[in-house]
Amino acid sequence: MYSENLTKGAINAPHRSLYHALGWTNEEIAKPLVGIVSSYNEIVPGHMNIDKIVEAVKMGVAMAGGMPIVFPAIAVCDGIAMGHVGMKYSLVTRDLIADSTEAMAIAHGFDALVMIPNCDKNVPGLLMAAARVNVPTIFVSGGPMLAGHVKGKKTSLSSMFEAVGSYNAGKLSDEELLEYECKTCPTCGSCSGMYTANSMNCLTEVLGMGLRGNGTIPAVYSARLELAKHAGMQVMELLKKNIRPRDIMTEKAFKNALTVDMALGCSTNSMLHLPAIANECGIKLNLDIANGISEKTPNLCHLAPAGRTYMEDLDEAGGVYAVMNELSKKNLIETDVMTCTGKTVGENIKGCVNKDPEVIRPIDNPYSTTGGIAVLRGNLAPDGGVVKRSAVLPEMLVHEGPAKVFDSEEEAQAAIDAGKIVAGDVVVIRYEGPKGGPGMREMLNPTSAIMGRGLGSSVALITDGRFSGATRGACVGHVSPEAANGGMIGIVKDGDIISIDIPANKLELKVDQAEIDRRMKEFVPKTKELSGYLKRYAAMVSSGAEGAIVNK
């Protein structure tokens, strides 16, 4: 055990004196040191219950013979950060979380780790740290929120943002908006649809780093505390067997993650996070393979915002393992991959039946024969753009229309609110990429305003920024190269015709090539005065097509 380099022998008496300063006994010092990374705070609804998860994990570790030691990780609530400068500080925390966890874990010589994330950037940030540190590690999340109920229908955060759009369009009264406000988010937990947090917690199960139910057991269920205790006990088994994150997160595991991503209809943010996590494992995850996987992977779930089912429904239907079992019926899952259970994927999912074919469609009766996410390419996005195909209305899978161009989210939002966006338009929001934003803000306010105004069946949106998992509609994000890096999205003008063909994976600017060449020759990307962490991040971050990896 690595901790013995700090706890054994006369040379380490100074270390032991500091452990005694913590109130540790000799018996505790002699045990394996297990770091418990707590993302608890009092501002993020998905993290307010993590203190209880931590206590359960500590009990599990102690019961199995380890010494549990808690240290923190930061967390930003994307919903609260949405629509203002705070969203520039969302994606960038992924790397802060990975860096600080790496520093704490290695500096203090932990033998094993239990990661307790929940919301959007904590999950990938801690998975990145797990790969770097590479000591036996297991994940247990805080769990998803229960759906809200308004006027007899289940709701989620996307319903709330769209309600604001309806209110601004005069379709909802003050009283109706207040009812949404008070009833949409009824419990602690990560927001109740298949948004980024829940997507990544489900994919943590698929990658083999979390026990069954990690992604789906609701935050308020006592079963979540039982799961946490089992995670604490299981990390000690991983330590005994010396099973490490890079033994689990293999190339086959990432292929499984992309496959289940397509079947679940996960957030487009997974196309940023999976390559970044893979990079830390020494694996290059080229998104060119995403469309190949999508072509043969049926979309089995339409959770909010794509449909009217929620995380609690997926849990009751059998959860992630049931989805994987359905996929395995057509040999779409690599079953020989090791997981944190100490067993293979095939052993884990055996007998995990689909209990509700309305929530998880059987493999022979999918929502579509292709997956929930598509990567588009063309002259406007030679390095790619990403769309959540499963959340696009059928009539918008192919769309062509005039561009309405904006150099920031705020400019676009003002135009939408003023009624300046009309049926047929393609809204273009640029200088919101990883470098240009910086921080690649989520465009949930504009996309929700479009839906709330009843324009979801006639207006598309493209951006070099990204989207919340709560976004639905013909919305193409991660357009690369971004405007700040000289990408063609930077030369689009009002009135230019843009063609979006999702089935054909195409995104094109319909402008004469000679005119494109002239514009590109004259194009000088806009710059922003930056300071602090964002200045450093903008200088170091890679393209969204590469996962917005820092220090690449």
Short mmCIF file of N, CA, C and O in Angstrom, two decimals, residues 45-166:
data_model
loop_
_atom_site.label_atom_id
_atom_site.label_comp_id
_atom_site.label_asym_id
_atom_site.label_seq_id
_atom_site.Cartn_x
_atom_site.Cartn_y
_atom_site.Cartn_z
N PRO A 45 -28.47 22.18 -5.74
CA PRO A 45 -29.50 21.22 -5.29
C PRO A 45 -29.07 19.76 -5.42
O PRO A 45 -29.47 18.92 -4.63
N GLY A 46 -28.25 19.48 -6.43
CA GLY A 46 -27.77 18.11 -6.61
C GLY A 46 -26.71 17.69 -5.62
O GLY A 46 -26.32 16.52 -5.57
N HIS A 47 -26.25 18.64 -4.79
CA HIS A 47 -25.14 18.36 -3.88
C HIS A 47 -25.50 18.56 -2.42
O HIS A 47 -24.72 18.23 -1.53
N MET A 48 -26.69 19.07 -2.16
CA MET A 48 -27.06 19.40 -0.78
C MET A 48 -27.24 18.16 0.09
O MET A 48 -27.19 18.24 1.32
N ASN A 49 -27.44 17.01 -0.54
CA ASN A 49 -27.61 15.75 0.21
C ASN A 49 -26.34 14.91 0.27
O ASN A 49 -26.33 13.83 0.87
N ILE A 50 -25.27 15.40 -0.33
CA ILE A 50 -24.06 14.58 -0.43
C ILE A 50 -23.41 14.35 0.92
O ILE A 50 -22.70 13.35 1.12
N ASP A 51 -23.68 15.23 1.90
CA ASP A 51 -23.14 14.98 3.24
C ASP A 51 -23.64 13.66 3.80
O ASP A 51 -22.90 12.93 4.47
N LYS A 52 -24.88 13.30 3.49
CA LYS A 52 -25.44 12.01 3.95
C LYS A 52 -24.83 10.85 3.19
O LYS A 52 -24.57 9.78 3.76
N ILE A 53 -24.57 11.05 1.88
CA ILE A 53 -23.89 10.02 1.09
C ILE A 53 -22.49 9.78 1.65
O ILE A 53 -22.03 8.64 1.78
N VAL A 54 -21.80 10.87 2.00
CA VAL A 54 -20.45 10.76 2.56
C VAL A 54 -20.44 9.93 3.83
O VAL A 54 -19.58 9.05 4.01
N GLU A 55 -21.38 10.19 4.73
CA GLU A 55 -21.42 9.45 5.99
C GLU A 55 -21.67 7.97 5.74
O GLU A 55 -21.10 7.10 6.42
N ALA A 56 -22.52 7.66 4.75
CA ALA A 56 -22.79 6.26 4.42
C ALA A 56 -21.55 5.60 3.82
O ALA A 56 -21.23 4.44 4.15
N VAL A 57 -20.84 6.31 2.95
CA VAL A 57 -19.61 5.77 2.38
C VAL A 57 -18.58 5.51 3.47
O VAL A 57 -17.92 4.46 3.50
N LYS A 58 -18.42 6.47 4.37
CA LYS A 58 -17.47 6.32 5.48
C LYS A 58 -17.77 5.05 6.28
O LYS A 58 -16.86 4.30 6.65
N MET A 59 -19.06 4.82 6.54
CA MET A 59 -19.44 3.63 7.29
C MET A 59 -19.07 2.37 6.52
O MET A 59 -18.55 1.40 7.10
N GLY A 60 -19.32 2.38 5.20
CA GLY A 60 -18.98 1.21 4.38
C GLY A 60 -17.49 0.93 4.37
O GLY A 60 -17.06 -0.22 4.50
N VAL A 61 -16.69 1.99 4.22
CA VAL A 61 -15.23 1.83 4.22
C VAL A 61 -14.76 1.28 5.57
O VAL A 61 -13.94 0.34 5.63
N ALA A 62 -15.27 1.85 6.65
CA ALA A 62 -14.86 1.43 7.99
C ALA A 62 -15.26 -0.02 8.25
O ALA A 62 -14.49 -0.80 8.84
N MET A 63 -16.48 -0.39 7.82
CA MET A 63 -16.94 -1.76 8.02
C MET A 63 -16.03 -2.76 7.31
O MET A 63 -15.86 -3.89 7.77
N ALA A 64 -15.44 -2.32 6.18
CA ALA A 64 -14.59 -3.22 5.40
C ALA A 64 -13.11 -3.10 5.75
O ALA A 64 -12.27 -3.69 5.07
N GLY A 65 -12.80 -2.33 6.80
CA GLY A 65 -11.42 -2.31 7.29
C GLY A 65 -10.55 -1.17 6.83
O GLY A 65 -9.33 -1.19 7.04
N GLY A 66 -11.15 -0.14 6.22
CA GLY A 66 -10.36 1.00 5.78
C GLY A 66 -10.50 2.19 6.70
O GLY A 66 -11.35 2.22 7.59
N MET A 67 -9.64 3.19 6.50
CA MET A 67 -9.69 4.44 7.24
C MET A 67 -10.22 5.53 6.30
O MET A 67 -9.50 6.01 5.42
N PRO A 68 -11.50 5.92 6.43
CA PRO A 68 -12.09 6.89 5.52
C PRO A 68 -11.69 8.32 5.88
O PRO A 68 -11.75 8.73 7.04
N ILE A 69 -11.28 9.10 4.88
CA ILE A 69 -10.80 10.46 5.09
C ILE A 69 -11.43 11.35 4.01
O ILE A 69 -11.21 11.14 2.82
N VAL A 70 -12.18 12.36 4.44
CA VAL A 70 -12.95 13.19 3.51
C VAL A 70 -12.17 14.45 3.13
O VAL A 70 -11.56 15.10 3.98
N PHE A 71 -12.18 14.77 1.83
CA PHE A 71 -11.72 16.08 1.38
C PHE A 71 -12.64 16.56 0.26
O PHE A 71 -13.34 15.77 -0.37
N PRO A 72 -12.68 17.88 -0.01
CA PRO A 72 -13.74 18.43 -0.87
C PRO A 72 -13.37 18.58 -2.34
O PRO A 72 -12.20 18.60 -2.72
N ALA A 73 -14.42 18.70 -3.13
CA ALA A 73 -14.32 19.15 -4.53
C ALA A 73 -15.37 20.23 -4.74
O ALA A 73 -16.45 20.18 -4.16
N ILE A 74 -15.04 21.23 -5.56
CA ILE A 74 -15.99 22.30 -5.83
C ILE A 74 -17.07 21.81 -6.79
O ILE A 74 -16.93 20.77 -7.45
N ALA A 75 -18.15 22.58 -6.90
CA ALA A 75 -19.23 22.25 -7.84
C ALA A 75 -19.98 23.52 -8.20
O ALA A 75 -20.27 24.34 -7.33
N VAL A 76 -20.30 23.68 -9.48
CA VAL A 76 -21.13 24.78 -9.97
C VAL A 76 -22.47 24.20 -10.40
O VAL A 76 -22.53 23.16 -11.05
N CYS A 77 -23.55 24.89 -10.06
CA CYS A 77 -24.88 24.51 -10.54
C CYS A 77 -25.12 25.18 -11.89
O CYS A 77 -25.22 26.41 -11.97
N ASP A 78 -25.19 24.39 -12.95
CA ASP A 78 -25.36 24.97 -14.28
C ASP A 78 -26.67 25.75 -14.39
O ASP A 78 -26.74 26.75 -15.10
N GLY A 79 -27.71 25.28 -13.74
CA GLY A 79 -28.99 25.97 -13.80
C GLY A 79 -28.90 27.36 -13.22
O GLY A 79 -29.44 28.33 -13.77
N ILE A 80 -28.23 27.51 -12.08
CA ILE A 80 -28.08 28.81 -11.44
C ILE A 80 -27.09 29.68 -12.21
O ILE A 80 -27.24 30.90 -12.29
N ALA A 81 -26.09 29.06 -12.82
CA ALA A 81 -25.08 29.81 -13.59
C ALA A 81 -25.59 30.20 -14.97
O ALA A 81 -24.96 31.03 -15.65
N MET A 82 -26.73 29.66 -15.40
CA MET A 82 -27.21 29.81 -16.76
C MET A 82 -27.58 31.25 -17.11
O MET A 82 -28.18 31.96 -16.30
N GLY A 83 -27.22 31.66 -18.33
CA GLY A 83 -27.73 32.91 -18.88
C GLY A 83 -27.00 34.17 -18.46
O GLY A 83 -27.46 35.27 -18.75
N HIS A 84 -25.89 34.04 -17.76
CA HIS A 84 -25.11 35.22 -17.37
C HIS A 84 -23.63 34.83 -17.36
O HIS A 84 -23.26 33.72 -17.74
N VAL A 85 -22.79 35.75 -16.90
CA VAL A 85 -21.35 35.52 -16.96
C VAL A 85 -20.93 34.28 -16.16
O VAL A 85 -19.90 33.66 -16.44
N GLY A 86 -21.74 33.88 -15.18
CA GLY A 86 -21.41 32.71 -14.37
C GLY A 86 -21.26 31.44 -15.18
O GLY A 86 -20.50 30.54 -14.79
N MET A 87 -21.95 31.35 -16.32
CA MET A 87 -21.86 30.13 -17.13
C MET A 87 -20.48 29.98 -17.75
O MET A 87 -20.08 28.87 -18.12
N LYS A 88 -19.71 31.06 -17.85
CA LYS A 88 -18.34 30.94 -18.33
C LYS A 88 -17.49 30.13 -17.34
O LYS A 88 -16.43 29.63 -17.70
N TYR A 89 -17.97 29.99 -16.11
CA TYR A 89 -17.20 29.29 -15.07
C TYR A 89 -17.73 27.88 -14.82
O TYR A 89 -17.41 27.28 -13.81
N SER A 90 -18.52 27.35 -15.73
CA SER A 90 -19.06 26.00 -15.56
C SER A 90 -18.12 24.94 -16.11
O SER A 90 -17.50 24.19 -15.36
N LEU A 91 -17.96 24.89 -17.42
CA LEU A 91 -17.10 23.87 -18.04
C LEU A 91 -15.67 23.95 -17.49
O LEU A 91 -15.02 22.92 -17.29
N VAL A 92 -15.20 25.16 -17.22
CA VAL A 92 -13.81 25.32 -16.79
C VAL A 92 -13.56 24.65 -15.44
O VAL A 92 -12.41 24.33 -15.11
N THR A 93 -14.60 24.43 -14.65
CA THR A 93 -14.40 23.78 -13.34
C THR A 93 -14.05 22.31 -13.49
O THR A 93 -13.50 21.71 -12.56
N ARG A 94 -14.37 21.72 -14.63
CA ARG A 94 -14.03 20.30 -14.84
C ARG A 94 -12.54 20.08 -14.61
O ARG A 94 -12.13 19.12 -13.95
N ASP A 95 -11.72 21.01 -15.12
CA ASP A 95 -10.28 20.85 -15.00
C ASP A 95 -9.77 21.26 -13.63
O ASP A 95 -8.82 20.68 -13.11
N LEU A 96 -10.43 22.25 -13.01
CA LEU A 96 -10.09 22.60 -11.63
C LEU A 96 -10.34 21.42 -10.69
O LEU A 96 -9.54 21.13 -9.80
N ILE A 97 -11.47 20.74 -10.91
CA ILE A 97 -11.83 19.59 -10.07
C ILE A 97 -10.80 18.47 -10.26
O ILE A 97 -10.32 17.87 -9.29
N ALA A 98 -10.47 18.19 -11.52
CA ALA A 98 -9.49 17.13 -11.79
C ALA A 98 -8.13 17.48 -11.20
O ALA A 98 -7.49 16.64 -10.54
N ASP A 99 -7.69 18.71 -11.40
CA ASP A 99 -6.37 19.12 -10.91
C ASP A 99 -6.29 19.08 -9.39
O ASP A 99 -5.32 18.57 -8.81
N SER A 100 -7.29 19.63 -8.73
CA SER A 100 -7.24 19.72 -7.26
C SER A 100 -7.37 18.35 -6.61
O SER A 100 -6.73 18.06 -5.59
N THR A 101 -8.18 17.48 -7.22
CA THR A 101 -8.32 16.12 -6.67
C THR A 101 -7.03 15.34 -6.85
O THR A 101 -6.59 14.62 -5.94
N GLU A 102 -6.42 15.45 -8.02
CA GLU A 102 -5.11 14.83 -8.26
C GLU A 102 -4.11 15.29 -7.20
O GLU A 102 -3.38 14.48 -6.61
N ALA A 103 -4.07 16.61 -6.96
CA ALA A 103 -3.10 17.16 -6.02
C ALA A 103 -3.34 16.62 -4.61
O ALA A 103 -2.39 16.20 -3.92
N MET A 104 -4.59 16.62 -4.16
CA MET A 104 -4.90 16.14 -2.81
C MET A 104 -4.60 14.66 -2.65
O MET A 104 -4.04 14.22 -1.64
N ALA A 105 -4.97 13.87 -3.66
CA ALA A 105 -4.83 12.42 -3.56
C ALA A 105 -3.37 12.00 -3.51
O ALA A 105 -2.97 11.14 -2.71
N ILE A 106 -2.55 12.60 -4.37
CA ILE A 106 -1.15 12.19 -4.43
C ILE A 106 -0.36 12.78 -3.26
O ILE A 106 0.50 12.11 -2.66
N ALA A 107 -0.65 14.02 -2.90
CA ALA A 107 0.08 14.66 -1.81
C ALA A 107 -0.10 13.91 -0.49
O ALA A 107 0.81 13.91 0.36
N HIS A 108 -1.26 13.26 -0.32
CA HIS A 108 -1.55 12.63 0.97
C HIS A 108 -1.49 11.10 0.93
O HIS A 108 -1.85 10.44 1.90
N GLY A 109 -1.03 10.56 -0.20
CA GLY A 109 -0.72 9.14 -0.26
C GLY A 109 -1.89 8.21 -0.03
O GLY A 109 -1.74 7.18 0.64
N PHE A 110 -3.06 8.52 -0.59
CA PHE A 110 -4.21 7.64 -0.40
C PHE A 110 -4.01 6.32 -1.14
O PHE A 110 -3.48 6.28 -2.25
N ASP A 111 -4.48 5.25 -0.53
CA ASP A 111 -4.40 3.92 -1.14
C ASP A 111 -5.55 3.66 -2.09
O ASP A 111 -5.43 2.86 -3.02
N ALA A 112 -6.69 4.31 -1.85
CA ALA A 112 -7.89 4.12 -2.67
C ALA A 112 -8.73 5.39 -2.55
O ALA A 112 -8.52 6.21 -1.65
N LEU A 113 -9.69 5.53 -3.46
CA LEU A 113 -10.54 6.72 -3.47
C LEU A 113 -12.00 6.33 -3.71
O LEU A 113 -12.29 5.39 -4.48
N VAL A 114 -12.89 7.07 -3.07
CA VAL A 114 -14.31 7.00 -3.39
C VAL A 114 -14.72 8.41 -3.84
O VAL A 114 -14.59 9.37 -3.08
N MET A 115 -15.18 8.52 -5.06
CA MET A 115 -15.57 9.81 -5.63
C MET A 115 -17.08 9.99 -5.46
O MET A 115 -17.86 9.11 -5.84
N ILE A 116 -17.49 11.16 -4.92
CA ILE A 116 -18.92 11.42 -4.73
C ILE A 116 -19.29 12.71 -5.45
O ILE A 116 -19.31 13.80 -4.86
N PRO A 117 -19.56 12.61 -6.75
CA PRO A 117 -19.99 13.77 -7.53
C PRO A 117 -21.52 13.78 -7.64
O PRO A 117 -22.19 12.95 -7.04
N ASN A 118 -22.04 14.69 -8.41
CA ASN A 118 -23.41 14.57 -8.90
C ASN A 118 -23.64 15.40 -10.14
O ASN A 118 -24.06 14.88 -11.15
N CYS A 119 -23.37 16.70 -10.06
CA CYS A 119 -23.77 17.55 -11.17
C CYS A 119 -22.70 17.65 -12.24
O CYS A 119 -21.64 17.04 -12.15
N ASP A 120 -22.97 18.48 -13.23
CA ASP A 120 -22.44 18.30 -14.58
C ASP A 120 -20.93 18.08 -14.70
O ASP A 120 -20.48 17.15 -15.33
N LYS A 121 -20.11 18.97 -14.12
CA LYS A 121 -18.68 18.89 -14.35
C LYS A 121 -17.96 18.06 -13.31
O LYS A 121 -16.80 17.68 -13.50
N ASN A 122 -18.62 17.79 -12.18
CA ASN A 122 -17.97 16.98 -11.14
C ASN A 122 -17.75 15.55 -11.59
O ASN A 122 -16.72 14.95 -11.27
N VAL A 123 -18.70 15.01 -12.32
CA VAL A 123 -18.57 13.62 -12.74
C VAL A 123 -17.38 13.45 -13.68
O VAL A 123 -16.46 12.67 -13.39
N PRO A 124 -17.32 14.17 -14.81
CA PRO A 124 -16.15 13.99 -15.68
C PRO A 124 -14.86 14.46 -15.02
O PRO A 124 -13.80 13.84 -15.23
N GLY A 125 -14.92 15.54 -14.23
CA GLY A 125 -13.71 16.02 -13.57
C GLY A 125 -13.11 14.98 -12.65
O GLY A 125 -11.90 14.75 -12.63
N LEU A 126 -13.97 14.30 -11.89
CA LEU A 126 -13.48 13.27 -10.97
C LEU A 126 -13.08 11.99 -11.71
O LEU A 126 -12.16 11.28 -11.28
N LEU A 127 -13.74 11.68 -12.82
CA LEU A 127 -13.30 10.54 -13.64
C LEU A 127 -11.92 10.81 -14.24
O LEU A 127 -11.07 9.91 -14.31
N MET A 128 -11.68 12.05 -14.65
CA MET A 128 -10.36 12.42 -15.15
C MET A 128 -9.30 12.27 -14.05
O MET A 128 -8.22 11.73 -14.27
N ALA A 129 -9.64 12.73 -12.85
CA ALA A 129 -8.71 12.60 -11.72
C ALA A 129 -8.46 11.14 -11.39
O ALA A 129 -7.32 10.74 -11.09
N ALA A 130 -9.51 10.32 -11.42
CA ALA A 130 -9.36 8.89 -11.12
C ALA A 130 -8.36 8.24 -12.08
O ALA A 130 -7.51 7.44 -11.66
N ALA A 131 -8.45 8.61 -13.36
CA ALA A 131 -7.53 8.04 -14.35
C ALA A 131 -6.10 8.50 -14.10
O ALA A 131 -5.15 7.72 -14.24
N ARG A 132 -5.92 9.76 -13.71
CA ARG A 132 -4.57 10.29 -13.46
C ARG A 132 -3.93 9.62 -12.25
O ARG A 132 -2.79 9.18 -12.29
N VAL A 133 -4.67 9.58 -11.15
CA VAL A 133 -4.12 9.06 -9.90
C VAL A 133 -3.96 7.54 -9.98
O VAL A 133 -2.98 6.97 -9.50
N ASN A 134 -4.99 6.90 -10.57
CA ASN A 134 -4.95 5.46 -10.87
C ASN A 134 -4.66 4.59 -9.66
O ASN A 134 -3.85 3.66 -9.71
N VAL A 135 -5.35 4.88 -8.54
CA VAL A 135 -5.41 3.94 -7.42
C VAL A 135 -6.83 3.37 -7.43
O VAL A 135 -7.74 3.95 -8.03
N PRO A 136 -7.08 2.23 -6.79
CA PRO A 136 -8.43 1.66 -6.80
C PRO A 136 -9.47 2.71 -6.41
O PRO A 136 -9.34 3.38 -5.38
N THR A 137 -10.48 2.86 -7.26
CA THR A 137 -11.45 3.95 -7.12
C THR A 137 -12.84 3.48 -7.49
O THR A 137 -13.01 2.70 -8.43
N ILE A 138 -13.82 4.01 -6.80
CA ILE A 138 -15.23 3.74 -7.12
C ILE A 138 -16.01 5.04 -7.01
O ILE A 138 -15.61 5.96 -6.29
N PHE A 139 -17.10 5.13 -7.75
CA PHE A 139 -17.96 6.32 -7.76
C PHE A 139 -19.33 6.00 -7.17
O PHE A 139 -19.88 4.92 -7.39
N VAL A 140 -19.88 6.96 -6.43
CA VAL A 140 -21.29 6.91 -6.04
C VAL A 140 -21.81 8.34 -6.07
O VAL A 140 -21.28 9.21 -5.39
N SER A 141 -22.80 8.59 -6.90
CA SER A 141 -23.30 9.95 -7.08
C SER A 141 -24.35 10.30 -6.04
O SER A 141 -24.83 9.44 -5.29
N GLY A 142 -24.74 11.58 -6.03
CA GLY A 142 -25.79 12.04 -5.12
C GLY A 142 -27.17 11.64 -5.56
O GLY A 142 -28.12 11.68 -4.77
N GLY A 143 -27.34 11.27 -6.83
CA GLY A 143 -28.62 10.77 -7.33
C GLY A 143 -29.49 11.85 -7.95
O GLY A 143 -29.36 13.03 -7.66
N PRO A 144 -30.43 11.42 -8.81
CA PRO A 144 -31.30 12.38 -9.51
C PRO A 144 -32.47 12.87 -8.67
O PRO A 144 -32.94 12.20 -7.75
N MET A 145 -32.94 14.04 -9.01
CA MET A 145 -34.13 14.66 -8.44
C MET A 145 -35.38 13.92 -8.92
O MET A 145 -35.40 13.36 -10.01
N LEU A 146 -36.41 13.92 -8.09
CA LEU A 146 -37.72 13.45 -8.55
C LEU A 146 -38.33 14.50 -9.47
O LEU A 146 -38.07 15.70 -9.33
N ALA A 147 -39.15 14.05 -10.40
CA ALA A 147 -39.83 14.98 -11.31
C ALA A 147 -40.82 15.84 -10.54
O ALA A 147 -41.38 15.42 -9.53
N GLY A 148 -41.04 17.05 -11.03
CA GLY A 148 -42.07 17.90 -10.47
C GLY A 148 -43.43 17.56 -11.06
O GLY A 148 -43.53 16.71 -11.96
N HIS A 149 -44.46 18.21 -10.56
CA HIS A 149 -45.81 18.00 -11.07
C HIS A 149 -46.52 19.34 -11.20
O HIS A 149 -46.68 20.06 -10.22
N VAL A 150 -46.92 19.68 -12.43
CA VAL A 150 -47.68 20.90 -12.69
C VAL A 150 -48.87 20.55 -13.57
O VAL A 150 -48.71 19.93 -14.62
N LYS A 151 -50.05 20.89 -13.09
CA LYS A 151 -51.29 20.64 -13.84
C LYS A 151 -51.43 19.17 -14.24
O LYS A 151 -51.83 18.84 -15.36
N GLY A 152 -51.05 18.29 -13.31
CA GLY A 152 -51.23 16.87 -13.54
C GLY A 152 -50.19 16.22 -14.41
O GLY A 152 -50.30 15.04 -14.73
N LYS A 153 -49.15 16.97 -14.81
CA LYS A 153 -48.10 16.42 -15.66
C LYS A 153 -46.75 16.53 -14.96
O LYS A 153 -46.49 17.49 -14.25
N LYS A 154 -45.90 15.52 -15.20
CA LYS A 154 -44.55 15.58 -14.65
C LYS A 154 -43.75 16.67 -15.38
O LYS A 154 -43.94 16.90 -16.58
N THR A 155 -42.89 17.33 -14.62
CA THR A 155 -42.08 18.40 -15.18
C THR A 155 -40.63 18.26 -14.74
O THR A 155 -40.32 17.50 -13.80
N SER A 156 -39.77 19.01 -15.41
CA SER A 156 -38.35 19.05 -15.05
C SER A 156 -37.82 20.44 -15.37
O SER A 156 -38.57 21.31 -15.83
N LEU A 157 -36.55 20.66 -15.16
CA LEU A 157 -35.99 22.00 -15.33
C LEU A 157 -36.19 22.54 -16.74
O LEU A 157 -36.40 23.74 -16.92
N SER A 158 -36.14 21.68 -17.75
CA SER A 158 -36.37 22.16 -19.12
C SER A 158 -37.77 22.74 -19.26
O SER A 158 -37.98 23.73 -19.98
N SER A 159 -38.74 22.15 -18.55
CA SER A 159 -40.11 22.69 -18.56
C SER A 159 -40.13 24.10 -18.00
O SER A 159 -40.86 24.98 -18.48
N MET A 160 -39.30 24.33 -16.96
CA MET A 160 -39.25 25.64 -16.31
C MET A 160 -38.68 26.69 -17.26
O MET A 160 -39.23 27.79 -17.39
N PHE A 161 -37.59 26.38 -17.92
CA PHE A 161 -36.99 27.35 -18.85
C PHE A 161 -37.93 27.63 -20.02
O PHE A 161 -38.04 28.78 -20.46
N GLU A 162 -38.63 26.60 -20.52
CA GLU A 162 -39.57 26.81 -21.61
C GLU A 162 -40.79 27.59 -21.16
O GLU A 162 -41.39 28.35 -21.93
N ALA A 163 -41.16 27.44 -19.88
CA ALA A 163 -42.28 28.22 -19.33
C ALA A 163 -41.97 29.71 -19.38
O ALA A 163 -42.86 30.53 -19.62
N VAL A 164 -40.71 30.07 -19.13
CA VAL A 164 -40.31 31.48 -19.22
C VAL A 164 -40.50 31.99 -20.65
O VAL A 164 -41.00 33.11 -20.86
N GLY A 165 -40.12 31.16 -21.64
CA GLY A 165 -40.34 31.54 -23.04
C GLY A 165 -41.81 31.73 -23.35
O GLY A 165 -42.20 32.68 -24.04
N SER A 166 -42.64 30.84 -22.82
CA SER A 166 -44.09 30.97 -23.02
C SER A 166 -44.63 32.23 -22.34
O SER A 166 -45.50 32.92 -22.88
#
